[in-house]
Structures are given as C-alpha cells and as structure tokens.
XYZ file of C-alpha atoms in Angstrom:
357
model
C 12.706 -6.762 -30.091
C 12.941 -9.767 -27.704
C 13.482 -13.507 -28.220
C 11.880 -15.916 -26.298
C 13.871 -18.443 -25.646
C 12.920 -20.885 -22.723
C 9.888 -22.112 -21.327
C 9.753 -23.579 -17.666
C 6.501 -25.836 -17.462
C 7.017 -27.384 -14.348
C 4.735 -25.162 -11.574
C 1.621 -27.121 -11.080
C 0.163 -24.237 -10.472
C 0.343 -20.287 -10.687
C 4.281 -18.643 -10.611
C 4.428 -15.832 -8.241
C 7.295 -14.562 -8.404
C 11.139 -15.016 -10.205
C 13.972 -14.433 -8.663
C 17.716 -13.952 -10.954
C 21.232 -15.097 -9.090
C 24.683 -14.194 -11.340
C 23.397 -18.562 -12.348
C 20.766 -19.439 -11.306
C 16.763 -19.120 -11.672
C 14.351 -19.547 -8.854
C 10.291 -19.413 -9.099
C 8.386 -19.910 -6.636
C 4.001 -20.772 -6.783
C 0.266 -21.681 -4.935
C 2.151 -25.189 -5.241
C 3.549 -24.458 -2.018
C 6.930 -25.375 -4.228
C 10.734 -22.787 -4.974
C 11.834 -24.537 -8.969
C 15.897 -23.649 -9.410
C 17.658 -23.610 -13.016
C 21.455 -23.660 -14.035
C 21.030 -19.922 -16.411
C 23.384 -21.729 -18.609
C 21.535 -23.844 -20.456
C 18.016 -24.089 -18.037
C 17.510 -27.031 -16.781
C 16.674 -27.960 -12.815
C 18.876 -28.538 -10.376
C 19.196 -31.619 -8.399
C 17.917 -30.764 -5.700
C 14.983 -28.724 -6.703
C 11.922 -28.611 -5.843
C 12.297 -27.313 -2.395
C 9.131 -28.403 -0.583
C 8.339 -27.133 3.463
C 6.448 -24.854 2.567
C 3.203 -26.306 3.819
C 0.771 -23.988 1.729
C 1.589 -21.022 -1.528
C 4.553 -19.647 -1.652
C 4.695 -15.760 -2.871
C 7.696 -14.378 -3.145
C 11.906 -15.602 -3.247
C 14.805 -13.859 -3.104
C 18.644 -14.999 -3.731
C 21.050 -13.593 -1.818
C 23.240 -11.181 -3.046
C 26.082 -13.702 -2.723
C 23.294 -15.962 -4.836
C 24.921 -18.516 -2.029
C 21.017 -18.024 -0.231
C 18.084 -18.927 -1.291
C 15.125 -17.051 0.928
C 11.200 -18.017 0.419
C 7.696 -16.719 1.566
C 4.959 -18.174 2.201
C 0.435 -18.225 3.475
C 2.061 -20.109 6.473
C 3.636 -17.455 8.061
C 6.707 -17.949 7.494
C 10.355 -17.302 5.810
C 12.177 -20.056 4.951
C 16.024 -19.874 4.152
C 17.946 -22.628 2.002
C 21.282 -23.205 0.889
C 21.801 -23.045 -2.494
C 24.371 -25.554 -3.107
C 22.835 -28.094 -1.043
C 19.325 -27.113 -0.842
C 19.436 -27.574 2.489
C 17.035 -25.490 4.623
C 19.511 -23.216 7.132
C 16.653 -21.438 8.994
C 12.348 -21.387 9.088
C 11.641 -17.789 9.776
C 8.256 -17.673 11.803
C 6.240 -13.658 11.684
C 5.528 -13.381 14.872
C 1.811 -12.551 14.619
C 1.888 -15.487 12.510
C 0.270 -13.514 9.570
C 0.644 -14.646 5.729
C 4.164 -13.371 4.467
C 3.962 -11.763 1.305
C 7.421 -10.646 0.192
C 11.253 -10.794 1.768
C 14.546 -9.193 0.382
C 17.612 -9.172 1.297
C 19.945 -5.705 2.225
C 22.212 -4.905 -0.388
C 25.727 -6.532 1.769
C 23.438 -10.031 3.394
C 23.580 -8.067 6.604
C 19.796 -8.602 7.402
C 17.020 -10.078 5.231
C 12.525 -8.055 5.378
C 10.226 -10.212 5.172
C 6.504 -8.531 5.240
C 3.187 -9.824 6.281
C -0.208 -9.432 5.319
C -1.209 -7.523 8.252
C 1.298 -4.664 7.967
C 3.957 -6.072 10.193
C 7.876 -5.950 8.500
C 9.710 -8.031 10.525
C 14.244 -7.213 9.782
C 16.141 -10.841 10.316
C 20.010 -10.478 11.151
C 21.028 -13.097 8.192
C 24.417 -14.307 10.468
C 22.450 -15.210 13.458
C 19.219 -15.620 11.549
C 17.260 -14.391 14.607
C 14.779 -12.042 14.155
C 16.206 -7.949 14.977
C 13.641 -5.797 14.762
C 9.630 -5.968 13.796
C 8.026 -2.883 12.928
C 3.488 -2.824 10.693
C 2.192 -1.251 8.910
C 5.294 1.385 7.121
C 7.748 0.933 5.179
C 11.376 1.406 7.471
C 14.375 2.217 5.643
C 18.235 0.855 8.238
C 21.362 1.882 7.720
C 22.430 -2.098 7.235
C 25.988 -1.550 9.542
C 24.059 -0.511 12.458
C 20.297 -0.930 11.931
C 19.274 2.237 13.050
C 16.532 3.838 10.901
C 17.165 5.845 8.259
C 13.730 6.905 7.391
C 10.105 5.575 8.198
C 7.581 5.969 5.253
C 4.159 6.530 5.826
C 1.905 7.484 3.704
C 0.277 4.385 2.074
C -3.702 3.649 3.224
C -3.329 -0.162 2.739
C -0.457 -2.586 3.043
C 2.628 -2.691 1.779
C 2.952 -5.064 -0.174
C 5.997 -4.098 -2.340
C 9.021 -2.437 -1.787
C 12.628 -1.989 -4.400
C 15.247 0.536 -4.798
C 16.323 2.170 -8.338
C 20.003 0.915 -8.823
C 21.818 3.857 -9.521
C 19.304 6.427 -8.296
C 17.997 6.985 -5.136
C 14.637 6.278 -5.431
C 12.288 4.032 -4.359
C 8.651 2.359 -5.185
C 6.307 0.617 -2.414
C 3.440 -0.735 -3.375
C 0.361 -0.940 -1.637
C -3.650 -2.838 -1.177
C -4.037 0.461 -1.098
C -3.920 0.281 -5.633
C -0.843 3.420 -5.453
C 2.651 3.444 -6.300
C 4.313 5.843 -4.627
C 8.737 6.886 -5.785
C 10.132 8.068 -3.139
C 13.499 10.034 -3.059
C 15.771 9.500 -1.262
C 18.557 11.489 0.098
C 21.262 11.727 -1.852
C 23.579 12.494 0.872
C 23.273 8.643 2.449
C 25.001 5.559 0.109
C 22.178 3.904 -2.861
C 21.101 0.729 -1.565
C 20.347 -0.590 -4.660
C 21.830 -2.994 -7.438
C 24.992 -2.901 -5.809
C 28.392 -4.984 -7.146
C 26.558 -7.699 -4.137
C 28.851 -8.380 -1.602
C 32.342 -8.426 -1.542
C 33.490 -10.644 0.400
C 31.834 -12.687 -2.142
C 32.862 -11.516 -4.820
C 36.487 -10.849 -6.005
C 36.968 -7.299 -7.239
C 39.820 -8.237 -9.803
C 36.870 -9.996 -11.519
C 34.787 -7.591 -11.907
C 33.118 -7.042 -14.626
C 32.385 -3.353 -16.613
C 29.209 -3.886 -14.983
C 29.989 -4.763 -11.700
C 32.583 -1.207 -11.390
C 29.771 0.616 -12.926
C 27.479 -0.492 -9.921
C 30.493 0.511 -7.723
C 30.563 3.476 -9.004
C 26.838 3.650 -8.424
C 26.210 3.510 -4.367
C 29.676 4.795 -3.736
C 27.958 8.170 -5.443
C 29.556 8.461 -8.716
C 27.525 7.949 -11.388
C 28.217 10.311 -13.904
C 31.492 8.458 -13.887
C 29.505 5.591 -15.446
C 30.307 6.555 -18.917
C 33.908 7.914 -18.817
C 35.249 4.394 -16.974
C 32.677 2.997 -19.617
C 34.018 3.955 -22.325
C 37.536 3.318 -21.036
C 36.631 -0.221 -20.400
C 37.381 -0.246 -16.622
C 37.105 -3.154 -15.188
C 38.093 -4.152 -11.799
C 41.792 -5.273 -12.363
C 41.831 -1.959 -14.218
C 40.094 -0.728 -11.078
C 42.565 -1.463 -8.575
C 44.960 -0.020 -10.516
C 44.033 3.563 -11.584
C 47.059 6.518 -9.900
C 46.890 9.670 -9.587
C 48.794 9.783 -13.213
C 46.414 8.197 -14.284
C 42.973 9.158 -13.504
C 44.685 12.616 -14.528
C 46.960 11.743 -17.836
C 43.782 8.857 -19.536
C 40.702 9.491 -18.107
C 41.408 13.229 -17.885
C 39.529 13.933 -14.876
C 40.821 17.454 -13.785
C 38.874 17.584 -10.706
C 41.816 16.989 -7.618
C 38.972 16.983 -5.388
C 37.148 13.623 -6.950
C 40.588 12.444 -8.486
C 41.321 12.065 -3.999
C 37.366 10.767 -4.045
C 38.819 7.947 -6.633
C 41.243 7.112 -5.198
C 39.599 6.915 -1.592
C 37.112 4.202 -2.631
C 39.212 2.045 -4.060
C 41.875 1.470 -0.979
C 38.476 1.468 0.807
C 37.985 -1.374 -1.153
C 41.656 -2.546 -1.653
C 41.108 -3.615 2.514
C 37.736 -4.864 2.294
C 39.336 -7.102 0.064
C 43.013 -7.612 2.434
C 39.502 -8.819 5.282
C 37.954 -10.675 3.243
C 40.922 -13.440 1.719
C 43.118 -13.113 5.166
C 41.465 -14.114 8.827
C 41.238 -11.033 10.810
C 42.220 -9.912 14.414
C 39.823 -10.360 15.960
C 40.937 -6.942 18.262
C 41.194 -5.820 15.141
C 37.497 -5.874 14.455
C 34.774 -3.494 16.131
C 32.577 -5.414 18.760
C 29.504 -3.137 17.028
C 30.636 -4.027 13.412
C 32.414 -6.647 12.793
C 33.878 -5.217 11.027
C 37.949 -4.015 10.458
C 38.313 -0.871 12.120
C 39.698 2.358 10.430
C 39.457 4.993 13.556
C 39.696 3.266 16.687
C 38.093 4.876 19.978
C 38.636 3.347 23.064
C 35.258 3.444 25.212
C 34.540 4.109 29.085
C 34.430 0.546 28.789
C 37.640 -0.268 27.956
C 37.568 -1.529 25.033
C 38.448 -0.443 21.375
C 35.029 0.434 19.127
C 35.512 2.346 15.662
C 34.464 6.356 15.862
C 31.304 6.736 13.834
C 29.942 2.341 15.171
C 30.418 3.916 18.803
C 29.060 7.504 18.068
C 25.739 5.852 16.680
C 25.312 3.565 19.872
C 25.539 6.893 21.719
C 23.061 8.831 19.889
C 20.981 6.866 19.841
C 20.580 7.364 23.377
C 22.546 3.886 24.308
C 24.252 4.732 27.762
C 25.893 1.018 28.462
C 28.781 -0.996 26.750
C 28.051 -2.575 23.878
C 30.606 -5.173 25.536
C 29.284 -6.054 28.989
C 25.535 -3.839 29.144
C 26.816 -1.696 32.011
C 26.148 1.625 32.744
C 29.084 3.864 30.956
C 30.467 6.559 33.224
C 31.028 8.656 30.542
C 30.594 9.439 27.046
C 34.362 9.861 26.413
C 35.642 8.592 23.259
C 39.373 8.581 23.008
C 41.381 7.996 19.718
C 43.370 4.093 20.124
C 46.015 5.738 18.030
C 48.145 2.742 18.952
C 45.459 -0.003 17.397
C 45.248 2.327 14.424
C 49.362 1.856 14.239
C 48.902 -1.702 14.511
C 46.120 -2.489 12.209
C 47.821 -0.263 9.536
C 50.821 -2.318 9.513
C 49.002 -5.586 9.642
C 47.309 -4.011 5.990
C 50.562 -3.991 4.481
C 51.608 -6.575 5.480
C 49.076 -8.235 3.559
C 48.724 -5.569 0.551
C 52.497 -6.961 0.568
C 52.240 -10.697 0.665
C 49.193 -10.832 -1.640
C 51.658 -8.584 -4.364
C 53.643 -11.534 -4.026
C 51.405 -14.644 -4.525
C-alpha cells in the first residue's frame, strides 16, 4: 500500500523528471526550470527555482554525494549546479548542438554522461568539467577510473533515450525510440555499477546505515552476504570492526577464502577513509588515476604509477608517457618497493592517529 503524503504544484508546465539525493528532491519541467525541495518538509529551497536553460528541461540528476546537480535541455546544454547555494558551475554544450535528453553521473562521480536526440553521447570529466569522449547511436559503458571502454551495446535501431543500472545485480536496461527496452546481463566479474554506496569519499563509513553496507557489499561482488549482514545488524561502525574471529564465530562464515576477501575489502575501505580525511602526499598518488597507489611501479619515463593503471595505459596501445607525452623507449614496469614501503608506513601512521582522535 502507498499513501500520498504531499503534492508539489510549483511548475507551470509538464514535469519531465524527478531525482532524489539523500536530503533533496529535484524536479524539472517544460517550463525551463529546475526546482529543489528539502526532504524534511518538502519546502522549496531559497535559491529555487534554478533558471538558466532557454528551452524545456528534460532530465536532472544528483551526483552520488548530492553536492552537484546536472540538468539537460532542448537548448543543447547540460548545466551543472552547486546544490549548496544554487550557483551554476558549468554550462556544457553538446558538440552537435542537438537537444540533450538524458544525463547521469557515474557511481564514483568521476564522469557525467549526456545523451542527445541525434544519438550522440558525451562523457564529461566532472573535475575539469571538460569533454572527455564523444560517441553516437549506441550505449557505451566505461570503466570510470581509467575511461577504458568495457562494452559497446548497439542493438537498438533508433536513438537510445534512457539507460539505468540495477542496484545490486549486473543488469542494465536501455530504452529507445525504437519502442523497445533491452535488458543486458553484464560480465559478473566486473563490478556492479548501480546504486553503490555513493562515493565513500563523501560519506563517513562509520556513519553508514545497514542499507549503505548492503549497497557496498553489492558493489564488491558480495551480494550473497547482504541477508547475513542484515540479520546481524551490521552497519558502518560494525563493518569496520569486523575481524577474522568475528567473521568465523559470530557470522559463521566457514570459507577461508570468503573471509579473506571480506577483510581485504574492508582494509581497502579503511585506506579510502584515510585518503579522504587527510591530504595525501602527491608522490603517493598515481598520476593516471590520482588515487593512492597500492602496487607502484616505475615506467621507462622515470615516473611511478599504479601497476594496473599503467598496464591499462599500455594495453590500449599508448606508447607515450602519461606525464611527458614523450615516447616510452621500453614498456617494462619495475616494482617500486621503496615507495610501496613509504606508503605503508604513512598509512600506519594515519590509522594510529585516527585511533587516538
């Protein structure tokens, strides 16, 4: 049973899209505006409505953290707004000038994708708010850390108008002007890109709810554990305190391999927590991904990179340095053990500091 609790009637024309963040509701309309409401009492925020588009607004969406809102319009632009004060951060013009029908942030907030009526799809870098890649008349799935293409889906016979990932299964649905909805089964070995815990950098893990933990399990390929963790009321704080003993004795997880995988994922989560709570020394960051390195290697250009990121760089037939753009005279990658030890010592220091504060 569903109960109507409130009706909003502020738009002067058809409402095209609604979007939720953890604390806000956004709506957009043919009346050229985007309106923002508080979920606490459904009052409209002081800076709403957002005005900037010159024609109908077709779609709006929040970034995973909720700090950004994107909207797209018949005017051929995708606008990025700061949800804290309603300021326009960027106006991204579709290269073809075609009306933009849909926009979505990647789960990690790395990219913003916009799809237009002419079938063109543009991938924008969220940090620089500049065009990253453009394609047409197909659905492209990218690995958000590297920008590498994972899948190219071209079954539709007319323009693709919408797409959505399932939250905890490797499914993707795409809709088109050809009057069909295609359901795609993605490679289960690749991470689920749906409704994950949206950007751990923006949410203190110790404040996660049980639902947040469930979403995180799905994203890590541990969907089968959701029910077990729910029954044991594992929230963010409990998650961080799980040990080999508690997994064995309290959660009754018999598989050594599964216990090891869970603890490894939790350790990676702790590393992310450290990386967003303090400024990471720049020399510890991979120049390609700008993330804390786990397996640093030295390339022929003399710079250190995360091993997987540099291998992906080379596998895409790039033969130039990511840093200097000069040719690499060798593709050999040498483990940088000194840097790895320095990163480990730094992490230990930060974790000890965190335990005493």
